[in-house]
Coordinates of C-alpha atoms in Angstrom, one line a residue:
Chain L
X1 CA 143.7 -49.6 -62.2
X2 CA 140.4 -49.3 -64.0
X3 CA 137.0 -50.6 -63.0
X4 CA 137.1 -52.7 -66.1
X5 CA 140.3 -54.6 -64.9
X6 CA 138.7 -55.2 -61.6
X7 CA 135.6 -56.6 -63.3
X8 CA 137.8 -58.9 -65.5
X9 CA 139.7 -60.1 -62.4
X10 CA 136.4 -60.9 -60.7
X11 CA 135.0 -62.6 -63.8
X12 CA 138.1 -64.8 -64.2
X13 CA 138.1 -65.9 -60.6
X14 CA 134.4 -66.6 -60.8
X15 CA 134.9 -68.7 -63.9
X16 CA 137.6 -70.6 -62.1
X17 CA 135.7 -71.6 -59.1
X18 CA 132.1 -70.8 -60.1
X19 CA 130.9 -70.4 -56.6
X20 CA 128.4 -67.5 -57.1
X21 CA 127.1 -68.9 -60.4
X22 CA 126.5 -72.3 -58.9
X23 CA 124.7 -71.1 -55.8
X24 CA 122.6 -68.7 -57.9
X25 CA 121.6 -71.5 -60.4
X26 CA 120.8 -73.9 -57.6
X27 CA 118.8 -71.3 -55.8
X28 CA 116.7 -70.6 -58.9
X29 CA 115.9 -74.3 -59.2
X30 CA 115.2 -74.6 -55.4
X31 CA 112.9 -71.6 -55.2
X32 CA 110.9 -72.4 -58.3
X33 CA 110.5 -76.0 -57.3
X34 CA 109.4 -75.0 -53.8
X35 CA 106.7 -72.8 -55.4
X36 CA 105.7 -75.5 -57.8
X37 CA 105.4 -78.1 -55.0
X38 CA 103.4 -75.8 -52.8
X39 CA 101.1 -74.9 -55.7
X40 CA 100.5 -78.6 -56.4
X41 CA 97.3 -79.2 -58.4
X42 CA 96.0 -75.7 -57.8
X43 CA 95.9 -73.2 -60.6
X44 CA 97.4 -69.9 -59.5
X45 CA 96.0 -66.6 -60.8
X46 CA 97.9 -64.4 -63.2
X47 CA 98.6 -61.6 -60.7
X48 CA 99.9 -64.1 -58.1
X49 CA 102.4 -65.6 -60.6
X50 CA 103.6 -62.1 -61.4
X51 CA 104.3 -61.5 -57.7
X52 CA 105.9 -64.8 -57.2
X53 CA 108.3 -64.1 -60.1
X54 CA 109.9 -61.3 -58.0
X55 CA 109.9 -63.5 -54.9
X56 CA 112.1 -65.9 -56.9
X57 CA 114.3 -63.0 -58.1
X58 CA 114.7 -61.6 -54.5
X59 CA 115.6 -64.9 -52.9
X60 CA 118.0 -66.0 -55.6
X61 CA 119.7 -62.6 -55.5
X62 CA 120.1 -62.9 -51.7
X63 CA 121.9 -66.2 -52.1
X64 CA 124.8 -65.1 -54.3
X65 CA 125.1 -61.4 -54.7
X66 CA 127.0 -60.8 -51.4
X67 CA 129.9 -62.8 -52.8
X68 CA 131.6 -59.8 -54.5
X69 CA 132.8 -58.3 -51.3
X70 CA 132.7 -61.2 -48.9
X71 CA 135.1 -63.2 -51.1
X72 CA 137.7 -60.4 -50.9
X73 CA 137.4 -60.5 -47.1
X74 CA 137.7 -64.3 -47.0
X75 CA 140.7 -64.4 -49.3
X76 CA 142.3 -61.5 -47.3
X77 CA 142.8 -59.5 -50.5
X78 CA 141.0 -56.4 -49.2
X79 CA 144.1 -54.6 -48.1
X80 CA 145.8 -55.1 -51.5
X81 CA 142.7 -53.8 -53.2
X82 CA 142.7 -50.8 -51.0
X83 CA 146.3 -50.1 -52.0
X84 CA 146.0 -50.5 -55.7
X85 CA 142.7 -48.9 -56.4
X86 CA 140.6 -45.9 -55.4
X87 CA 137.3 -46.7 -53.6
X88 CA 135.2 -45.4 -56.5
X89 CA 137.0 -47.8 -58.9
X90 CA 136.4 -50.7 -56.5
X91 CA 132.7 -49.9 -56.3
X92 CA 132.4 -49.5 -60.0
X93 CA 134.1 -52.8 -60.7
X94 CA 132.1 -54.7 -58.2
X95 CA 128.9 -53.0 -59.4
X96 CA 129.5 -54.0 -63.0
X97 CA 130.2 -57.6 -61.9
X98 CA 127.0 -57.8 -59.8
X99 CA 125.1 -56.2 -62.6
X100 CA 126.2 -58.8 -65.1
X101 CA 125.4 -61.6 -62.6
X102 CA 122.0 -60.2 -61.8
X103 CA 121.2 -59.7 -65.4
X104 CA 122.2 -63.3 -66.3
X105 CA 120.2 -64.6 -63.3
X106 CA 117.1 -62.6 -64.2
X107 CA 117.2 -63.8 -67.8
X108 CA 117.4 -67.4 -66.7
X109 CA 114.6 -66.9 -64.2
X110 CA 112.4 -65.3 -66.8
X111 CA 112.7 -68.1 -69.3
X112 CA 112.4 -70.8 -66.8
X113 CA 109.5 -69.2 -65.1
X114 CA 107.5 -68.5 -68.2
X115 CA 108.1 -72.1 -69.3
X116 CA 106.9 -73.6 -66.0
X117 CA 104.1 -71.2 -65.1
X118 CA 101.4 -71.1 -67.8
X119 CA 99.7 -68.2 -65.9
X120 CA 102.7 -65.9 -66.4
X121 CA 101.8 -64.2 -69.6
X122 CA 103.0 -60.7 -70.3
X123 CA 100.8 -58.7 -72.7
X124 CA 102.7 -55.5 -73.0
X125 CA 106.2 -56.7 -73.6
X126 CA 107.8 -53.2 -73.9
X127 CA 106.6 -52.2 -70.4
X128 CA 107.8 -55.4 -68.9
X129 CA 111.2 -55.1 -70.6
X130 CA 111.8 -51.6 -69.2
X131 CA 110.6 -52.8 -65.8
X132 CA 113.0 -55.8 -66.0
X133 CA 116.0 -53.6 -66.9
X134 CA 115.3 -51.0 -64.3
X135 CA 114.5 -53.6 -61.7
X136 CA 117.8 -55.5 -62.4
X137 CA 119.7 -52.3 -62.1
X138 CA 118.1 -51.4 -58.8
X139 CA 118.6 -54.9 -57.3
X140 CA 122.3 -54.9 -58.4
X141 CA 123.0 -51.5 -57.0
X142 CA 121.3 -52.0 -53.6
X143 CA 122.7 -55.5 -53.2
X144 CA 126.3 -54.3 -54.0
X145 CA 126.3 -51.6 -51.3
X146 CA 124.7 -53.9 -48.7
X147 CA 127.2 -56.6 -49.6
X148 CA 130.0 -54.1 -48.8
X149 CA 128.4 -53.4 -45.4
X150 CA 128.0 -57.1 -44.7
X151 CA 131.6 -57.9 -45.6
X152 CA 132.8 -55.5 -42.9
X153 CA 130.3 -56.8 -40.3
X154 CA 131.0 -60.0 -38.5
X155 CA 128.3 -62.5 -39.3
X156 CA 127.8 -62.6 -43.1
X157 CA 125.2 -65.1 -44.1
X158 CA 122.1 -64.4 -42.1
X159 CA 122.4 -60.6 -42.0
X160 CA 122.4 -60.1 -45.7
X161 CA 118.7 -60.6 -46.4
X162 CA 117.8 -58.9 -43.2
X163 CA 119.6 -55.7 -44.2
X164 CA 118.6 -55.9 -47.9
X165 CA 114.9 -56.4 -47.6
X166 CA 113.9 -53.0 -46.1
X167 CA 116.1 -51.3 -48.8
X168 CA 114.7 -53.4 -51.6
X169 CA 111.1 -53.2 -50.4
X170 CA 110.0 -50.1 -52.3
X171 CA 111.6 -51.5 -55.4
X172 CA 109.9 -54.9 -55.1
X173 CA 106.5 -53.3 -54.4
X174 CA 106.7 -51.1 -57.5
X175 CA 108.1 -54.0 -59.6
X176 CA 105.2 -56.2 -58.6
X177 CA 102.8 -53.4 -59.4
X178 CA 104.3 -52.8 -62.8
X179 CA 104.4 -56.5 -63.6
X180 CA 100.6 -56.7 -62.9
X181 CA 100.1 -53.7 -65.1
X182 CA 102.1 -55.1 -68.0
X183 CA 100.1 -58.4 -67.6
X184 CA 96.9 -56.4 -68.2
X185 CA 98.4 -55.1 -71.4
X186 CA 98.5 -51.5 -70.4
X187 CA 100.4 -49.3 -72.9
X188 CA 103.7 -47.7 -71.8
X189 CA 102.3 -44.2 -71.6
X190 CA 99.8 -44.9 -68.8
X191 CA 102.4 -46.4 -66.5
X192 CA 104.9 -43.6 -66.9
X193 CA 104.5 -42.6 -63.2
X194 CA 105.6 -45.9 -61.9
X195 CA 108.5 -46.2 -64.3
X196 CA 109.7 -42.8 -63.3
X197 CA 109.5 -43.9 -59.6
X198 CA 111.6 -46.9 -60.5
X199 CA 114.2 -44.9 -62.3
X200 CA 114.4 -42.4 -59.4
X201 CA 115.0 -45.2 -57.0
X202 CA 117.9 -46.4 -59.1
X203 CA 119.4 -43.0 -59.4
X204 CA 119.1 -42.3 -55.7
X205 CA 120.6 -45.6 -54.7
X206 CA 123.5 -45.2 -57.1
X207 CA 124.4 -41.7 -55.9
X208 CA 124.1 -42.7 -52.2
X209 CA 126.3 -45.8 -52.8
X210 CA 129.1 -43.7 -54.4
X211 CA 128.8 -41.1 -51.6
X212 CA 129.0 -43.6 -48.8
X213 CA 131.3 -46.3 -50.1
X214 CA 134.4 -44.4 -48.9
X215 CA 133.3 -44.7 -45.3
X216 CA 132.7 -48.5 -45.5
X217 CA 135.8 -49.3 -47.5
X218 CA 138.4 -47.4 -45.4
X219 CA 139.0 -49.2 -42.1
Chain N
X1 CA 98.0 -23.8 -13.3
X2 CA 97.4 -20.0 -13.8
X3 CA 95.9 -20.8 -17.2
X4 CA 93.4 -23.0 -15.5
X5 CA 92.5 -20.3 -12.9
X6 CA 92.1 -17.7 -15.7
X7 CA 89.9 -20.1 -17.7
X8 CA 87.9 -20.9 -14.6
X9 CA 87.3 -17.2 -13.9
X10 CA 86.5 -16.2 -17.4
X11 CA 84.3 -19.1 -18.1
X12 CA 81.0 -17.6 -16.7
X13 CA 81.9 -14.1 -18.1
X14 CA 82.4 -14.9 -21.8
X15 CA 79.5 -14.8 -24.2
X16 CA 79.0 -18.4 -25.3
X17 CA 80.7 -20.7 -22.8
X18 CA 79.1 -23.8 -24.4
X19 CA 81.5 -23.5 -27.3
X20 CA 84.4 -24.2 -24.9
X21 CA 83.5 -27.8 -24.2
X22 CA 81.7 -28.3 -27.4
X23 CA 83.4 -31.4 -28.9
X24 CA 81.9 -32.7 -32.1
X25 CA 83.5 -35.8 -33.6
X26 CA 84.7 -36.2 -37.1
X27 CA 81.8 -37.3 -39.3
X28 CA 82.1 -40.9 -40.4
X29 CA 84.5 -41.8 -37.6
X30 CA 82.5 -41.1 -34.4
X31 CA 84.1 -42.0 -31.1
X32 CA 86.9 -43.9 -32.9
X33 CA 88.4 -40.6 -33.9
X34 CA 89.8 -40.0 -30.4
X35 CA 92.7 -42.3 -30.9
X36 CA 94.1 -39.7 -33.4
X37 CA 95.5 -37.9 -30.3
X38 CA 97.9 -40.9 -29.8
X39 CA 98.2 -42.4 -33.3
X40 CA 99.4 -39.3 -35.2
X41 CA 101.9 -38.0 -32.6
X42 CA 103.5 -41.4 -32.3
X43 CA 103.8 -41.8 -36.1
X44 CA 105.3 -38.3 -36.2
X45 CA 107.8 -39.1 -33.5
X46 CA 108.8 -42.3 -35.4
X47 CA 109.8 -40.3 -38.4
X48 CA 111.4 -37.6 -36.3
X49 CA 113.5 -40.0 -34.3
X50 CA 114.7 -41.6 -37.5
X51 CA 115.5 -38.2 -39.0
X52 CA 117.5 -37.3 -35.8
X53 CA 119.3 -40.6 -35.9
X54 CA 120.3 -40.0 -39.5
X55 CA 121.5 -36.4 -38.7
X56 CA 123.7 -37.7 -35.9
X57 CA 124.9 -40.5 -38.2
X58 CA 126.0 -37.9 -40.8
X59 CA 127.7 -35.9 -37.9
X60 CA 129.5 -39.0 -36.8
X61 CA 130.8 -39.7 -40.3
X62 CA 132.1 -36.2 -40.6
X63 CA 133.7 -35.9 -37.2
X64 CA 134.2 -39.5 -36.0
X65 CA 133.0 -38.6 -32.5
X66 CA 131.6 -41.6 -30.7
X67 CA 129.3 -39.2 -28.7
X68 CA 127.2 -38.6 -31.9
X69 CA 126.9 -42.4 -32.4
X70 CA 125.5 -42.7 -28.9
X71 CA 123.0 -39.9 -29.6
X72 CA 122.0 -41.6 -32.8
X73 CA 121.6 -44.9 -31.0
X74 CA 119.3 -43.4 -28.4
X75 CA 117.2 -41.8 -31.1
X76 CA 116.9 -45.2 -32.8
X77 CA 115.9 -47.0 -29.6
X78 CA 113.2 -44.4 -28.8
X79 CA 112.1 -44.5 -32.5
X80 CA 111.6 -48.2 -32.3
X81 CA 109.3 -47.9 -29.3
X82 CA 107.3 -45.2 -30.9
X83 CA 107.1 -47.1 -34.1
X84 CA 105.6 -50.1 -32.3
X85 CA 103.2 -47.8 -30.6
X86 CA 102.1 -46.2 -33.8
X87 CA 101.7 -49.6 -35.5
X88 CA 99.6 -50.9 -32.6
X89 CA 97.4 -47.8 -32.3
X90 CA 97.0 -47.7 -36.0
X91 CA 96.0 -51.4 -36.2
X92 CA 93.4 -50.9 -33.4
X93 CA 92.0 -47.9 -35.1
X94 CA 91.9 -49.8 -38.4
X95 CA 90.0 -52.6 -36.8
X96 CA 87.2 -50.4 -35.7
X97 CA 87.1 -48.1 -38.7
X98 CA 88.0 -50.3 -41.7
X99 CA 87.1 -53.6 -40.2
X100 CA 90.5 -55.3 -40.1
X101 CA 93.6 -55.0 -38.1
X102 CA 95.9 -55.1 -41.1
X103 CA 95.0 -54.6 -44.7
X104 CA 98.3 -53.5 -46.4
X105 CA 97.2 -50.0 -47.0
X106 CA 100.3 -48.0 -48.4
X107 CA 100.8 -46.3 -45.0
X108 CA 100.6 -49.5 -43.2
X109 CA 103.2 -50.9 -45.6
X110 CA 105.4 -47.9 -44.9
X111 CA 105.2 -48.2 -41.1
X112 CA 106.0 -51.9 -41.5
X113 CA 109.0 -51.0 -43.6
X114 CA 110.2 -48.6 -40.9
X115 CA 109.9 -51.3 -38.3
X116 CA 112.0 -53.6 -40.6
X117 CA 114.6 -50.8 -41.0
X118 CA 114.8 -50.3 -37.2
X119 CA 115.1 -54.0 -36.7
X120 CA 117.8 -54.4 -39.4
X121 CA 119.8 -51.6 -37.8
X122 CA 119.7 -53.3 -34.4
X123 CA 120.7 -56.6 -36.0
X124 CA 123.6 -54.8 -37.7
X125 CA 124.7 -53.1 -34.5
X126 CA 124.6 -56.3 -32.5
X127 CA 126.7 -58.1 -35.2
X128 CA 129.7 -55.9 -35.0
X129 CA 132.1 -56.0 -32.0
X130 CA 134.4 -53.1 -32.8
X131 CA 132.9 -49.8 -31.5
X132 CA 134.1 -47.5 -34.3
X133 CA 133.3 -50.0 -37.1
X134 CA 129.9 -50.6 -35.6
X135 CA 129.2 -46.8 -35.5
X136 CA 130.4 -46.3 -39.1
X137 CA 128.5 -49.3 -40.5
X138 CA 125.3 -48.4 -38.8
X139 CA 125.6 -44.8 -39.7
X140 CA 126.1 -45.7 -43.4
X141 CA 123.2 -48.1 -43.3
X142 CA 120.9 -45.6 -41.6
X143 CA 121.7 -43.0 -44.3
X144 CA 120.9 -45.6 -47.0
X145 CA 117.7 -46.5 -45.3
X146 CA 116.8 -42.9 -44.8
X147 CA 116.9 -42.2 -48.5
X148 CA 114.5 -45.0 -49.2
X149 CA 112.1 -43.8 -46.5
X150 CA 110.7 -40.9 -48.6
X151 CA 109.6 -43.5 -51.1
X152 CA 107.5 -45.1 -48.4
X153 CA 106.3 -42.2 -46.3
X154 CA 105.8 -39.5 -48.9
X155 CA 105.6 -40.8 -52.4
X156 CA 104.0 -44.2 -52.3
X157 CA 100.9 -43.4 -50.1
X158 CA 100.1 -40.6 -52.5
X159 CA 100.4 -42.5 -55.8
X160 CA 98.8 -45.8 -54.7
X161 CA 95.3 -46.4 -53.8
X162 CA 94.7 -46.8 -50.1
X163 CA 92.4 -46.4 -47.1
X164 CA 94.2 -43.6 -45.3
X165 CA 93.3 -40.0 -45.9
X166 CA 95.5 -38.4 -48.6
X167 CA 95.7 -41.5 -50.8
X168 CA 95.6 -41.4 -54.6
X169 CA 91.9 -42.3 -54.7
X170 CA 90.9 -40.0 -51.8
X171 CA 88.5 -37.4 -52.9
X172 CA 89.2 -35.1 -49.9
X173 CA 92.7 -34.6 -51.3
X174 CA 94.2 -33.9 -47.8
X175 CA 94.5 -35.2 -44.3
X176 CA 91.5 -35.1 -42.0
X177 CA 93.2 -32.6 -39.7
X178 CA 93.1 -29.7 -42.1
X179 CA 89.4 -29.1 -42.3
X180 CA 87.3 -31.8 -40.6
X181 CA 88.3 -31.1 -37.1
X182 CA 86.4 -28.8 -34.8
X183 CA 88.6 -26.1 -33.4
X184 CA 88.5 -27.6 -29.9
X185 CA 89.5 -31.0 -31.2
X186 CA 92.2 -29.3 -33.3
X187 CA 93.6 -27.6 -30.1
X188 CA 93.8 -31.0 -28.3
X189 CA 95.4 -32.5 -31.3
X190 CA 98.1 -29.9 -31.6
X191 CA 98.7 -30.0 -27.9
X192 CA 99.1 -33.7 -28.0
X193 CA 101.6 -33.5 -30.9
X194 CA 103.6 -30.8 -29.1
X195 CA 103.5 -32.8 -25.8
X196 CA 104.6 -36.0 -27.4
X197 CA 107.5 -34.1 -29.1
X198 CA 108.6 -32.6 -25.8
X199 CA 108.3 -36.0 -24.1
X200 CA 110.4 -37.5 -26.9
X201 CA 113.2 -34.9 -26.6
X202 CA 113.2 -35.2 -22.8
X203 CA 113.5 -39.0 -23.1
X204 CA 116.2 -38.7 -25.7
X205 CA 118.3 -36.3 -23.6
X206 CA 118.0 -38.6 -20.5
X207 CA 118.8 -41.6 -22.7
X208 CA 121.8 -40.2 -24.4
X209 CA 123.2 -38.8 -21.1
X210 CA 122.9 -42.1 -19.3
X211 CA 124.6 -43.8 -22.3
X212 CA 127.4 -41.3 -22.1
X213 CA 127.8 -41.8 -18.3
X214 CA 127.8 -45.6 -18.8
X215 CA 130.5 -45.4 -21.4
X216 CA 132.7 -43.2 -19.1
X217 CA 132.2 -45.5 -16.1
X218 CA 133.1 -48.5 -18.3
X219 CA 136.2 -46.8 -19.4
X220 CA 137.3 -45.9 -15.8
X221 CA 136.5 -49.5 -14.7
X222 CA 138.9 -50.9 -17.3

């Protein structure tokens, strides 16, 4: 069994019941409208809108990204999956699925957000694009491995953001910083240090996930 | 005690006895600087306890010995206490030197992240009933958390602008301890770090042994 097959299986079952997609879509609307209501008549500054963008991304991700592993536990299909696939394959398949989900989510958020917040104007698009891609990767990787831990722990819902936040914090801080920089219109060369930091986070989390997934997966 | 006697005898004999109790303060900090004897050791113990907990987590994952999990848990509990102490002493120091209790300096952010990680680990531990599963999951999580800690503790404070010594915009390019301390102050500082480390290891040994005994008693009771 290849990672691709696992991804296809997850995709089909997701298309059939649309649980994660629905909850993600609703959460995007909820979070953005809460921010819009709380802003009210005030005008928010450029930098603040850049930071709030990642707040929306974080909370939306927390609502739906745990599904990949939790759904297996709920359906009771974990044992079958342990029999027919190696742990690395399972992780790869789930990772690809979460990556696609996070990417779709972030694209929707970006378009909706830039339509609703006039202050959210990116001057250096290239830098923001790279930030966006590396950030999406980081969020997908970290949330997948935390989802695996959560699915094996008893209480699923509340623990997920609690465990994810400290792990995602360095990523979010640097993403907010990079978004600020790209709003100023800084060329790519000047922000290379932060981008490298972001890339190293992704690589470190990816390798740690593959190293440790065995221990979580095997009962 | 014998050191004290020797010091007392040699005090009138040596050439410049004033130098012994000469205690100049760090310029720019004044009397505030004295909290360094508590703040830096507690922050150091926080990281040390987390390192030890991770080492025992790795040991547990290799050998599946629940003893290692107990040791890791004791280190975590002590680390949490010292983390709170470091945060509080840091906030007090910040109030009197920088003017505010909390200003999201990169190092303050990093100690906050450590507090969050400790809290998350306790939340995870309390959520799982099965002993082995709890040990495995918390070991995995503490290793994942440990690889993100370098981002906070070592990289971010140095590339971001901040108020702590050693930040990116700091012209001194190094911690205060290296060159601004008088030799007497430095001696007290080092002694304090060593004493806190010894205290930590003593507490850790007592804690892990009592946890061990508790487990054995519970087993016999059942």
